[in-house]
Coordinates of C-alpha atoms in Angstrom, one line a residue:
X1 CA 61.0 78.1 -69.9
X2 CA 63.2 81.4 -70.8
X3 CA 65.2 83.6 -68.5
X4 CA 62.9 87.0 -67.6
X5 CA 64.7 90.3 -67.1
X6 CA 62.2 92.0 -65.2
X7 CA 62.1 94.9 -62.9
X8 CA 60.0 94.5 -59.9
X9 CA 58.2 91.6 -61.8
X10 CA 57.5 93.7 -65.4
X11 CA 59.0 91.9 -68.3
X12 CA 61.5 94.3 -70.1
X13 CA 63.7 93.9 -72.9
X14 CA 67.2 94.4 -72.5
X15 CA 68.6 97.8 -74.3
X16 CA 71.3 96.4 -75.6
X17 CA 73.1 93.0 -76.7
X18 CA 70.5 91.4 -78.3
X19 CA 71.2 88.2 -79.1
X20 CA 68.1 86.0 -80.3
X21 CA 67.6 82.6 -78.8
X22 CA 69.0 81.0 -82.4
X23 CA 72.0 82.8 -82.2
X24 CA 72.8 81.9 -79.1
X25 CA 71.9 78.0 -79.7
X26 CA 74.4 78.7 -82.9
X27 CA 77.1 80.2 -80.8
X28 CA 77.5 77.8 -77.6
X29 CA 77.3 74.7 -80.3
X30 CA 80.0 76.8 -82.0
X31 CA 82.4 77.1 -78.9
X32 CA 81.4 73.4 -77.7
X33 CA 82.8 72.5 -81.6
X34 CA 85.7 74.5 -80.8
X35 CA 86.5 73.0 -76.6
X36 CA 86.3 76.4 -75.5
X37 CA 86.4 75.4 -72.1
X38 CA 88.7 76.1 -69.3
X39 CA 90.3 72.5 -69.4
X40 CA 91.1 73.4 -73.0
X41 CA 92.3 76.7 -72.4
X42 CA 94.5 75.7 -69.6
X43 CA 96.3 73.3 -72.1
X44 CA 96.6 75.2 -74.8
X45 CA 98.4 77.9 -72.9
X46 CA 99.7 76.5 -69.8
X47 CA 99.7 76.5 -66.3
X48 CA 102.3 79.2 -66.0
X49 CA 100.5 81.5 -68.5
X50 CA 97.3 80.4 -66.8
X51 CA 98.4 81.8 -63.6
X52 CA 99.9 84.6 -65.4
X53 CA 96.7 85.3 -66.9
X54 CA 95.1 85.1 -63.1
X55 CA 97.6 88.2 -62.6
X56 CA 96.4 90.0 -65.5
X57 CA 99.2 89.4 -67.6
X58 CA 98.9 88.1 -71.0
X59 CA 102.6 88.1 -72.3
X60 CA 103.1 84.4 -71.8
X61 CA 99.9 83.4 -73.0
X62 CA 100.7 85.1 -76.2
X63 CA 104.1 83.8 -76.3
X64 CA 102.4 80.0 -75.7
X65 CA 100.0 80.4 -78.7
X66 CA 102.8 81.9 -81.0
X67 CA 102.5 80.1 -84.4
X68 CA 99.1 78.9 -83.8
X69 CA 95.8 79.8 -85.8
X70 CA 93.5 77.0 -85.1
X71 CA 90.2 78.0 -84.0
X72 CA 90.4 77.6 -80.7
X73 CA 93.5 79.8 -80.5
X74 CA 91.6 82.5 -82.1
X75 CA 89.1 82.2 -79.2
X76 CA 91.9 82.3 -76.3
X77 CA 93.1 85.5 -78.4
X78 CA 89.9 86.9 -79.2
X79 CA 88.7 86.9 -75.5
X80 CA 90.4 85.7 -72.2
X81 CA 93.8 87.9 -73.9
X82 CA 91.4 90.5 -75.4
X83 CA 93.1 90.8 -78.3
X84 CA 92.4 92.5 -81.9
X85 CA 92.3 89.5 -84.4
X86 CA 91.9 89.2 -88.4
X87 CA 88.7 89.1 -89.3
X88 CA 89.5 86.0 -91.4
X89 CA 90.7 83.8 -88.2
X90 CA 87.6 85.1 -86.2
X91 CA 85.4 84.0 -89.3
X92 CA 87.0 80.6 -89.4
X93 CA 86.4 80.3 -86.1
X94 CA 82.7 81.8 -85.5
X95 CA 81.0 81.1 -88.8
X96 CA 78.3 83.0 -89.8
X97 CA 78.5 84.3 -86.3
X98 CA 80.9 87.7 -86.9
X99 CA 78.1 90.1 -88.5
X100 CA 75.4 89.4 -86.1
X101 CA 78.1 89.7 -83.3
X102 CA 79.2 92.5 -84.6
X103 CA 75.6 94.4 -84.9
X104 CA 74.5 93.3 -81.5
X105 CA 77.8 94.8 -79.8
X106 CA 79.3 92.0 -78.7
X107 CA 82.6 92.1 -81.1
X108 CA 83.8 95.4 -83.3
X109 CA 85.7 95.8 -86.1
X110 CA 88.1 97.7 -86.6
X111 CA 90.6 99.0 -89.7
X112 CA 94.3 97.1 -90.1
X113 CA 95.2 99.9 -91.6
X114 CA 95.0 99.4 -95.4
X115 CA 95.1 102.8 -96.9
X116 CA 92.9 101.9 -100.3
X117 CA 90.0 99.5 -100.7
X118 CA 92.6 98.2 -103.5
X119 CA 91.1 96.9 -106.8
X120 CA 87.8 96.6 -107.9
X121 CA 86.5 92.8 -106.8
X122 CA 88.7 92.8 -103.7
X123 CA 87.7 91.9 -100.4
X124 CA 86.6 95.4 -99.0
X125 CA 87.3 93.2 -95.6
X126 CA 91.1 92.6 -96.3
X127 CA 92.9 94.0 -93.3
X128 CA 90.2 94.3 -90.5
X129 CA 90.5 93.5 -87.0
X130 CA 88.1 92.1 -84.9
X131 CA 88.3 92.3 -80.9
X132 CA 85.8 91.6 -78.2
X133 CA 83.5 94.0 -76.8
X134 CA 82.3 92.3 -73.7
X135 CA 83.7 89.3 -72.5
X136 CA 83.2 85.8 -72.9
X137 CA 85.3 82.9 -71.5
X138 CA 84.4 79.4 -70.6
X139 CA 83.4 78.3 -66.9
X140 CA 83.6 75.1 -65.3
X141 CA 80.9 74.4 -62.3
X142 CA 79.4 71.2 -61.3
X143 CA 80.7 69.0 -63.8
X144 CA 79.8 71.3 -66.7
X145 CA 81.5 73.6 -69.0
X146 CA 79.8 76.5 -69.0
X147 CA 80.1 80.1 -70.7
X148 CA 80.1 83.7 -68.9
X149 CA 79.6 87.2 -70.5
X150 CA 80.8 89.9 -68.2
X151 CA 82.9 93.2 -69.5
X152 CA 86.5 92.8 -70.7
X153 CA 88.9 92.8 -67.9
X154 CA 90.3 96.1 -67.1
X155 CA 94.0 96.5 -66.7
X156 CA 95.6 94.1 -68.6
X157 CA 99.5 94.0 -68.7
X158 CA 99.4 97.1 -66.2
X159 CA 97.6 99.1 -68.5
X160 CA 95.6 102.5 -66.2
X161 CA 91.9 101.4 -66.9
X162 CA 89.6 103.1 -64.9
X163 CA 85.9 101.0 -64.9
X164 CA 82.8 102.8 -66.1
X165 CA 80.3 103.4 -63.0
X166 CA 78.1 100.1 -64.3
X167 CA 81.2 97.4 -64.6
X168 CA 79.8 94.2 -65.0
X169 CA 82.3 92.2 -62.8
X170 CA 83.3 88.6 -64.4
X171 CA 83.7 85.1 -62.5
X172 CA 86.4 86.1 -59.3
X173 CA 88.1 84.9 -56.7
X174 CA 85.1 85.8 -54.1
X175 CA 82.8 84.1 -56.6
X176 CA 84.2 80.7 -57.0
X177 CA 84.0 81.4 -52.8
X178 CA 81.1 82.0 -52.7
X179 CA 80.3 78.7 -54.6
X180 CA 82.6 76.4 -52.8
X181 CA 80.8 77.5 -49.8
X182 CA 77.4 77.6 -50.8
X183 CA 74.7 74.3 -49.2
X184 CA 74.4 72.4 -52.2
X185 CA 71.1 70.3 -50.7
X186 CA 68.0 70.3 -53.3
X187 CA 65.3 73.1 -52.4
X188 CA 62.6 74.6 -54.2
X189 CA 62.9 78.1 -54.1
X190 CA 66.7 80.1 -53.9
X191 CA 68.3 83.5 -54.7
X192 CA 71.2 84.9 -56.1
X193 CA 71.0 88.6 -54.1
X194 CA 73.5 90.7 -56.6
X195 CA 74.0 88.2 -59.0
X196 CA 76.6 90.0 -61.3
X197 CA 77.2 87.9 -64.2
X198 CA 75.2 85.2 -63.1
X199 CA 77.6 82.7 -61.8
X200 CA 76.1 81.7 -58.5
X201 CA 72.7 81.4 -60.7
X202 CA 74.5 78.7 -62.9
X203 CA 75.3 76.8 -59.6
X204 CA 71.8 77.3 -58.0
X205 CA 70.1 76.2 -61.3
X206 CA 71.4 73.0 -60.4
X207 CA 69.7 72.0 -57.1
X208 CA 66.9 74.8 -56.8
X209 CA 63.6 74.0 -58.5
X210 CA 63.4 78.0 -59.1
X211 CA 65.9 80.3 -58.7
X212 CA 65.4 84.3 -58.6
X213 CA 68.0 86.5 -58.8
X214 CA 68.7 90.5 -58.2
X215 CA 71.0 93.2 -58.8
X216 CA 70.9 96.8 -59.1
X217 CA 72.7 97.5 -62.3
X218 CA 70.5 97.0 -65.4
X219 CA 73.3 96.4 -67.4
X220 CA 74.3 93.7 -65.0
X221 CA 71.3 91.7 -65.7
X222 CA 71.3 92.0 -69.4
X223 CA 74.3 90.1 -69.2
X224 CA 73.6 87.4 -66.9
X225 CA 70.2 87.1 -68.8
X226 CA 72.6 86.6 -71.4
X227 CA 75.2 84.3 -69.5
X228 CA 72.1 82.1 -68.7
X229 CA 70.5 81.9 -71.5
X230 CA 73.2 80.7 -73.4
X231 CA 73.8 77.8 -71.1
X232 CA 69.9 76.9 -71.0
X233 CA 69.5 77.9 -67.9
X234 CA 66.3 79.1 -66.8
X235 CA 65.9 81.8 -63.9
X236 CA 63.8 85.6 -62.8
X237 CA 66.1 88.2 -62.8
X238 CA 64.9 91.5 -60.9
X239 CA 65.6 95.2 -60.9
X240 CA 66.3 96.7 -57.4
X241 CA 68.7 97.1 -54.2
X242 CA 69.2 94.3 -51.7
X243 CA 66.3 92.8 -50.2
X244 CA 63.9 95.2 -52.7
X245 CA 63.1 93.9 -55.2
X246 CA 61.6 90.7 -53.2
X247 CA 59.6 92.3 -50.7
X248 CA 57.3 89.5 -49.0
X249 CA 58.7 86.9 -50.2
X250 CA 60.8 83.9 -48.8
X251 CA 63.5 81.4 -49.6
X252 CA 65.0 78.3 -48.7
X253 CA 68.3 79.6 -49.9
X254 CA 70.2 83.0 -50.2
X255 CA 73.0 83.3 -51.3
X256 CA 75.3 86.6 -51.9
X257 CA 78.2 88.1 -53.0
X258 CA 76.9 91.8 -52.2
X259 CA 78.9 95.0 -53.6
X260 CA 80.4 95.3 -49.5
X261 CA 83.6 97.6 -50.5
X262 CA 83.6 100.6 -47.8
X263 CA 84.9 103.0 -49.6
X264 CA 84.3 106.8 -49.3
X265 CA 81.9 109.4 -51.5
X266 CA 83.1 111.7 -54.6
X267 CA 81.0 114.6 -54.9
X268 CA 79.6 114.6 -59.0
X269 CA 81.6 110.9 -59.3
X270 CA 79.3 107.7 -59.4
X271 CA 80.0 104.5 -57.6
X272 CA 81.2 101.2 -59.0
X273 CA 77.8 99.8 -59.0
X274 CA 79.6 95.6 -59.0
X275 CA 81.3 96.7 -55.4
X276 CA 80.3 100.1 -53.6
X277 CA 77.1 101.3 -52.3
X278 CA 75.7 104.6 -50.8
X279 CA 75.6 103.1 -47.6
X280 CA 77.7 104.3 -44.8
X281 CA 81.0 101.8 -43.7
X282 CA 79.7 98.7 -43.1
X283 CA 75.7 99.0 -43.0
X284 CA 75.2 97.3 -45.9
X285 CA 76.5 94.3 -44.6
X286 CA 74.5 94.7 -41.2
X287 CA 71.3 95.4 -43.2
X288 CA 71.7 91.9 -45.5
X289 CA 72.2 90.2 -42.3
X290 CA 69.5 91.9 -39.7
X291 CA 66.8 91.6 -42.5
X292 CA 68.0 88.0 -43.6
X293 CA 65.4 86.1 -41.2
X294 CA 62.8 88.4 -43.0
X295 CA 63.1 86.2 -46.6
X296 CA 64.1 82.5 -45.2
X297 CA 61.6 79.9 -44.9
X298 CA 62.1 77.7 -41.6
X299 CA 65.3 76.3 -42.0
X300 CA 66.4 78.1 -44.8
X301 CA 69.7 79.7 -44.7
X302 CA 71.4 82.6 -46.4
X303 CA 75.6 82.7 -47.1
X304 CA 77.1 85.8 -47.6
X305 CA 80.6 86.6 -48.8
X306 CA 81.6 89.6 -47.6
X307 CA 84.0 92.4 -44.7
X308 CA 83.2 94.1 -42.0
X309 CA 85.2 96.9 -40.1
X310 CA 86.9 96.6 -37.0
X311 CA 86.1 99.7 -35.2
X312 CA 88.4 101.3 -32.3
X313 CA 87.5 100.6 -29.2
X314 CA 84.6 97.5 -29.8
X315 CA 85.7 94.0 -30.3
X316 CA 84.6 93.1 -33.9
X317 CA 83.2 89.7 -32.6
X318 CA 80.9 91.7 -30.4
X319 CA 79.9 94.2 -33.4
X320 CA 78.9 91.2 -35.6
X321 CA 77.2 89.8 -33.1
X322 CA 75.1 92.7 -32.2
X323 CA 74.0 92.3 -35.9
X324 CA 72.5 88.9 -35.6
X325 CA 71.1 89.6 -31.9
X326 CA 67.4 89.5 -32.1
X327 CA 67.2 87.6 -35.4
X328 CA 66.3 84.5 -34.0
X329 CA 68.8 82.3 -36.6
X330 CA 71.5 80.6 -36.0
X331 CA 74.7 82.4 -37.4
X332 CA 77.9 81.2 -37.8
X333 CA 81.0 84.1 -39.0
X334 CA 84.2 83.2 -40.0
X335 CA 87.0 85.6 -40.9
X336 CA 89.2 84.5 -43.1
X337 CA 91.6 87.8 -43.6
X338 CA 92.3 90.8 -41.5
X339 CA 93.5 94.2 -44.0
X340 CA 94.8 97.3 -42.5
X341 CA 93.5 100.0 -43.8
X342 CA 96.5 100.8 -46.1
X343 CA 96.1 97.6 -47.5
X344 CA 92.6 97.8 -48.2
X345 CA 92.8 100.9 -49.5
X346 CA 95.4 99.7 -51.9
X347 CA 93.5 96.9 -52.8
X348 CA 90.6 98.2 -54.1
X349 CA 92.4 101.2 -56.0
X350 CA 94.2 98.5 -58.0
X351 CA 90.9 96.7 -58.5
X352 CA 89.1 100.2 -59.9
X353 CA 92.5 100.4 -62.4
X354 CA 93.4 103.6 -60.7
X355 CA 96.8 102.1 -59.3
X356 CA 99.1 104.6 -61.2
X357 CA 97.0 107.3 -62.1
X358 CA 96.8 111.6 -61.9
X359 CA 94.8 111.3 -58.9
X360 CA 95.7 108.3 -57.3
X361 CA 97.4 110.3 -54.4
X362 CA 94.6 112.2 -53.5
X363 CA 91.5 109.3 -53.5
X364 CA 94.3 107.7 -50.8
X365 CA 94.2 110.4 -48.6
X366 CA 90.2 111.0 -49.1
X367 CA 89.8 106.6 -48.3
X368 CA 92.2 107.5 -45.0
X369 CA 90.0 110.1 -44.0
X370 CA 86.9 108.9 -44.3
X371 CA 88.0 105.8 -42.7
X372 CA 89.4 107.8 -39.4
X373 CA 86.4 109.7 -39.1
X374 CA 84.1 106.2 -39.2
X375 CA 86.7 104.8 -36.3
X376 CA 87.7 101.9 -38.4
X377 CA 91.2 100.6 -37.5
X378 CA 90.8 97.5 -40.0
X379 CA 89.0 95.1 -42.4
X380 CA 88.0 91.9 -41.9
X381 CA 86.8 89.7 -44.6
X382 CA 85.0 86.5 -44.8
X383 CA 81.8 84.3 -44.9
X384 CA 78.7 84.4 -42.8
X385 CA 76.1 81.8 -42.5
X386 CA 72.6 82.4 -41.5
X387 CA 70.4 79.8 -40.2
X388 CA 66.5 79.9 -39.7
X389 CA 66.7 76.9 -37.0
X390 CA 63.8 77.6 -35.0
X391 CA 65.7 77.3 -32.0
X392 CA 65.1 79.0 -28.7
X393 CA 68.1 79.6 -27.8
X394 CA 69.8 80.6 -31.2
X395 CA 73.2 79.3 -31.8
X396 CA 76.1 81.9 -32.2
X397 CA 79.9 81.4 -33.6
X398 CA 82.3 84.1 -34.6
X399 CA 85.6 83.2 -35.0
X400 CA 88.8 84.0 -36.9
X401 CA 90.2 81.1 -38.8
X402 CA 92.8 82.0 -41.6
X403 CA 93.8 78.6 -41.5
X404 CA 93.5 76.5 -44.9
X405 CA 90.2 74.2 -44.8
X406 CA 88.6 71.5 -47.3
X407 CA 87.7 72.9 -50.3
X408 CA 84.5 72.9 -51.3
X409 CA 83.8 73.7 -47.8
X410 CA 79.5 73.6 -47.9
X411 CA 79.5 69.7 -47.1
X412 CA 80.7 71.1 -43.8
X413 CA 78.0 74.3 -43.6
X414 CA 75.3 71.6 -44.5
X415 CA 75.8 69.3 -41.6
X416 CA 76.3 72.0 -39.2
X417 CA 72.7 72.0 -37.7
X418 CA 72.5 68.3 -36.9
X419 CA 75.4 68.7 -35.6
X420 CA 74.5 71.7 -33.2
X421 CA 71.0 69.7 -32.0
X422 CA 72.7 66.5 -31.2
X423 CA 75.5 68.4 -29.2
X424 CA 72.5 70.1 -27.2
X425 CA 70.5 66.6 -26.3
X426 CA 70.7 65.7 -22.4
X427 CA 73.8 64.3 -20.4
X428 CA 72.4 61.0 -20.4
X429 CA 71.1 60.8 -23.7
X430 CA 74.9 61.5 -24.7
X431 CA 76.1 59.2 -22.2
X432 CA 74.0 56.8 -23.5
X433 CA 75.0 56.9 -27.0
X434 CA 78.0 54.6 -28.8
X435 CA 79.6 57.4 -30.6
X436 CA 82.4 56.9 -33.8
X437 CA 85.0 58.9 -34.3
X438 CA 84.5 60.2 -37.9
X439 CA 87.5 58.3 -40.5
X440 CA 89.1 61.6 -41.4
X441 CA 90.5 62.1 -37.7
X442 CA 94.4 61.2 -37.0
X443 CA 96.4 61.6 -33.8
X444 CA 99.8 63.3 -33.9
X445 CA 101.5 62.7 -30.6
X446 CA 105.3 64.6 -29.9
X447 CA 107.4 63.9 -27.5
X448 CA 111.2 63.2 -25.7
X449 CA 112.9 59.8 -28.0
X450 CA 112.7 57.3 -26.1
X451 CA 110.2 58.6 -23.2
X452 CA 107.3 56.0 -22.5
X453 CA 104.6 58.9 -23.0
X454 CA 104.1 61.8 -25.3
X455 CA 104.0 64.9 -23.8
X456 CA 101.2 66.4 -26.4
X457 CA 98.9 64.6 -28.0
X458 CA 96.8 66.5 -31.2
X459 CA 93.9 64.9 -33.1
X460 CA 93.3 66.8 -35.9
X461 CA 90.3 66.6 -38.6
X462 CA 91.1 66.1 -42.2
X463 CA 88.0 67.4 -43.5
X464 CA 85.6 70.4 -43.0
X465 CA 87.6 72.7 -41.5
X466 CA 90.3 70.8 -40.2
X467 CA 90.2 71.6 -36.5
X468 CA 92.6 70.3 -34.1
X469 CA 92.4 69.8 -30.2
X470 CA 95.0 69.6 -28.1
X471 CA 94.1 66.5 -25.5
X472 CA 95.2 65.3 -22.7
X473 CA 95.5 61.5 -21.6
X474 CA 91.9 61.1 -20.1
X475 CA 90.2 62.5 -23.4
X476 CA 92.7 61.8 -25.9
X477 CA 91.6 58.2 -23.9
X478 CA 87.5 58.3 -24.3
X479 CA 87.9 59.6 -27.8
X480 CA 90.3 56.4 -29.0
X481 CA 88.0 54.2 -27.8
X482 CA 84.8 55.7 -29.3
X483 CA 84.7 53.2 -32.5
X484 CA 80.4 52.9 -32.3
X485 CA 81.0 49.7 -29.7
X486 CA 80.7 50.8 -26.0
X487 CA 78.1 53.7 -24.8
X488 CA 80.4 56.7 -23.8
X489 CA 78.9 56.2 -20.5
X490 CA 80.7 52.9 -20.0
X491 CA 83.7 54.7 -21.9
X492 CA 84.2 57.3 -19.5
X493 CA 83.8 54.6 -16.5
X494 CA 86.4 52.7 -17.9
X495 CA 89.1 55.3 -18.4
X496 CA 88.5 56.7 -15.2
X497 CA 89.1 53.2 -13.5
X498 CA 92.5 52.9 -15.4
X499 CA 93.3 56.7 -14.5
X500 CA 92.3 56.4 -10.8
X501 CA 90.4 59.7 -11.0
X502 CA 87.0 60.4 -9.7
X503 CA 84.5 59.4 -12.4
X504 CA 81.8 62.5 -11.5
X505 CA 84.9 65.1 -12.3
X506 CA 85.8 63.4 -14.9
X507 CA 82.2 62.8 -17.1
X508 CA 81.8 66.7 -15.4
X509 CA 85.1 68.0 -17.3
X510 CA 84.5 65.7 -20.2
X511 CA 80.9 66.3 -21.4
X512 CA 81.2 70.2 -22.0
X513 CA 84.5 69.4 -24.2
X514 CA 82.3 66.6 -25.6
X515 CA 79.6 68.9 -26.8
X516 CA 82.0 71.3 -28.6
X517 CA 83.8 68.2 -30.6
X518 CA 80.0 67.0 -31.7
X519 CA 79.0 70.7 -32.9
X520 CA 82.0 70.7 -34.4
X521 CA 81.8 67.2 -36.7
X522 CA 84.1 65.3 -35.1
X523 CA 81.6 62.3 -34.6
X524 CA 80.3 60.2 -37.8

């Protein structure tokens, strides 16, 4: 099977980059000679140049391959430090590979500056430069190395780069996210809604028996059909907004990393198509979530990345949850990170390579307006998870938690529905169960030195998302003693005999705490 760029299901050939299925075979067998992966890179240059790099800086990576003109260095040069190169390294190190690069628009030459084509029988090629046209730097998901075009990053070493309108973002913070969080459970049919460059296809391709995947900018899949392709990976990419392109059809899995940047309208001035849309503040974001139940099979569920605004006068958790009211799924938002609106404005001026520029003043002052007259007082950003459950009674959690958690975090988002239904079964059928304490729980206890009891006791999770409770003697009690042995039942009898307290309040001020520590994963 081949990857299809299609637009509403028409097969179309991309306009540009052209790279036939040979050359492409040629090229990742080329790199895989050469260890361009990121293990490789990272020792070549360092960790401190690596993280350097992560910062758009490329001074020490340069100063860590000084001296060096193996292949692989050439590569580093050539790409991640985006780089001109002589022609003669780039040929050692992409045989055969420069020219059709080179007509495709994937590298360009470019004069060293020799004045004369010198004698006759000389190279006519002494002195050229070679640098990168669009990116490509190795990837590492699931175990594999894997390779991602995008375009070159902009901004390098502080450099004022504003992005053309149809930027084709590369692998980023909020997508390695996004993948951390995303279910990781086989299914049969999954998609990658504003896939970019293709990275969250690369991870689906590994668990989903057919993946589709959308975006709006054309350019945008011609490189992902690209990115794909070259790692053998087989997927249908569509032309369209959102939810468009798939009208009428459902999936077990969505996953997405939608352009959710509020940011205001430039009269004559396109959007950055990777990040912005037309819509107003926030409705994207309400849209993917309100018609999310639309394209999930039962039990399917759908992960977005993404912010929100927090609007004066209404409690964000209640604005979120108006969004989800009515779907019928199960939803679970987390915020990670709160932005003023300063901040975010700042943010994603930097990210558009406009920190520094003529106008930079004035797109400020136009973001600050157009966020006053919306109401928004500040940003939240996060993940949301969307569950087709089936249940009556829909489960609904919004919370802020900034706090670190396990990473990858989706073992954690998988379980979460059997956790939910067994916290919901019937007093007795809880009573009646032996329940185990899952291995990753440890009490911390503080007190006076020397006092015969603690005067707080904390068990906190290890795993997941690393919740603590703060309990006190009669449930810090029950929970010690649930190993799988004794029904909680005959638990809860037993601590109240050695507490002297009424065993009706206690199983009735135990069993609703109980329910929130199983919907919660504290129980193996």
């Amino acid at each position: 099977m081949t990857t299809e760029l299609c637009q509403h299901g028409a097969v179309q050939q991309p306009s540009s980059y052209q790279l036939a299925p040979a050359m492409l075979v040629d090229l990742r067998d080329t790199l895989a000679g050469h260890a361009y992966t990121v293990d490789a890179v990272l020792a070549a240059i360092g960790s401190t140049a690596h993280a350097a790099l992560g910062r758009n800086s490329t001074v020490p990576a340069v100063e860590a391959l000084a001296g060096r003109d193996d292949p692989l260095a050439t590569l580093i040069r050539l790409w991640p430090l985006q780089r001109a190169v002589d022609r003669s390294a780039v040929e050692r190190a992409l045989p055969g590979l420069v020219e059709p690069l080179v007509d495709t628009g994937v590298l360009v030459v470019e004069s060293g500056g020799v004045d004369s084509p010198g004698p006759p029988g000389a190279d006519s090629r002494a002195g050229e430069m070679v640098r990168a046209e669009v990116d490509l730097r190795p990837y590492a998901a699931d175990d594999r190395d894997l390779l991602v075009f995008s375009d070159l990053t902009p901004g390098l070493d502080t450099q004022v780069a504003p992005m053309r309108p149809d930027f084709v973002l590369g692998v980023s913070s909020a997508s390695s996210t996004l993948a951390q969080l995303t279910i990781r459970r086989p299914v049969s049919a999954a998609l990658d809604l504003g896939t970019g460059c293709g990275v969250q296809t690369l991870h689906l391709a590994g668990h989903a028996a057919a993946v589709t995947a959308t975006d709006v900018n054309p350019r945008t899949l011609e490189l992902a059909a690209l990115t794909l392709a070259l790692n053998g990976v087989s997927a249908e990419l569509l032309d369209g907004s959102l939810y468009e392109p798939v009208a009428g059809r459902r999936f077990d899995l969505i996953t997405s990393n939608p352009p959710y940047v509020m940011s205001p309208p430039r009269a004559g001035e396109e959007r950055l198509a990777y990040r912005e849309t037309g819509y107003r503040g926030d409705a994207m974001m309400e849209h993917l979530v309100r018609r999310a139940v639309d394209h999930l099979n039962p039990h399917g569920t759908c992960q977005i990345l993404g912010n929100w605004a927090h609007v004066g006068g209404q409690p964000w958790q209640e604005r979120l949850g108006g969004w989800v009211a009515g779907t019928g799924l199960d939803a679970h938002i987390v915020q990670r990170e709160v932005l003023d609106v300063p901040a975010y404005v700042e943010l994603w001026l930097a990210d558009a390579g406009l920190a520094g520029s003529a106008d930079y003043r004035q797109r400020y002052a136009e973001w600050l307006d157009y966020f006053a007259g919306l109401g928004i007082e500040a940003v939240g950003m996060g993940w949301l998870l969307l569950t087709r459950a089936g249940r009556e009674d829909p489960w609904l959690r919004i919370e802020d938690w900034p706090y670190a958690v396990e990473q990858p975090i989706a073992p954690a988002f998988a379980a979460e529905s059997d956790w939910i239904t067994a916290s919901r079964r019937s007093d007795d059928e809880l009573l009646a169960q032996a329940w185990s304490l899952t291995d990753d729980v440890i009490e911390e206890t503080t007190g006076q030195p020397g006092a015969a009891d603690p005067q707080h006791i904390v068990l906190r999770q290890q795993r997941g998302f690393r919740r603590a409770i703060d309990a006190d003697t009669a449930l810090a009690a029950v929970l010690g003693a649930c190993d799988g042995d004794l029904p909680l039942g005959v638990v809860i009898d037993a601590v109240a005999g050695l507490l002297e307290v009424d065993l009706r309040q206690l199983r009735a001020d135990l069993l609703p705490r109980f329910r929130i520590l199983i919907a919660d994963g504290w129980f193996a």
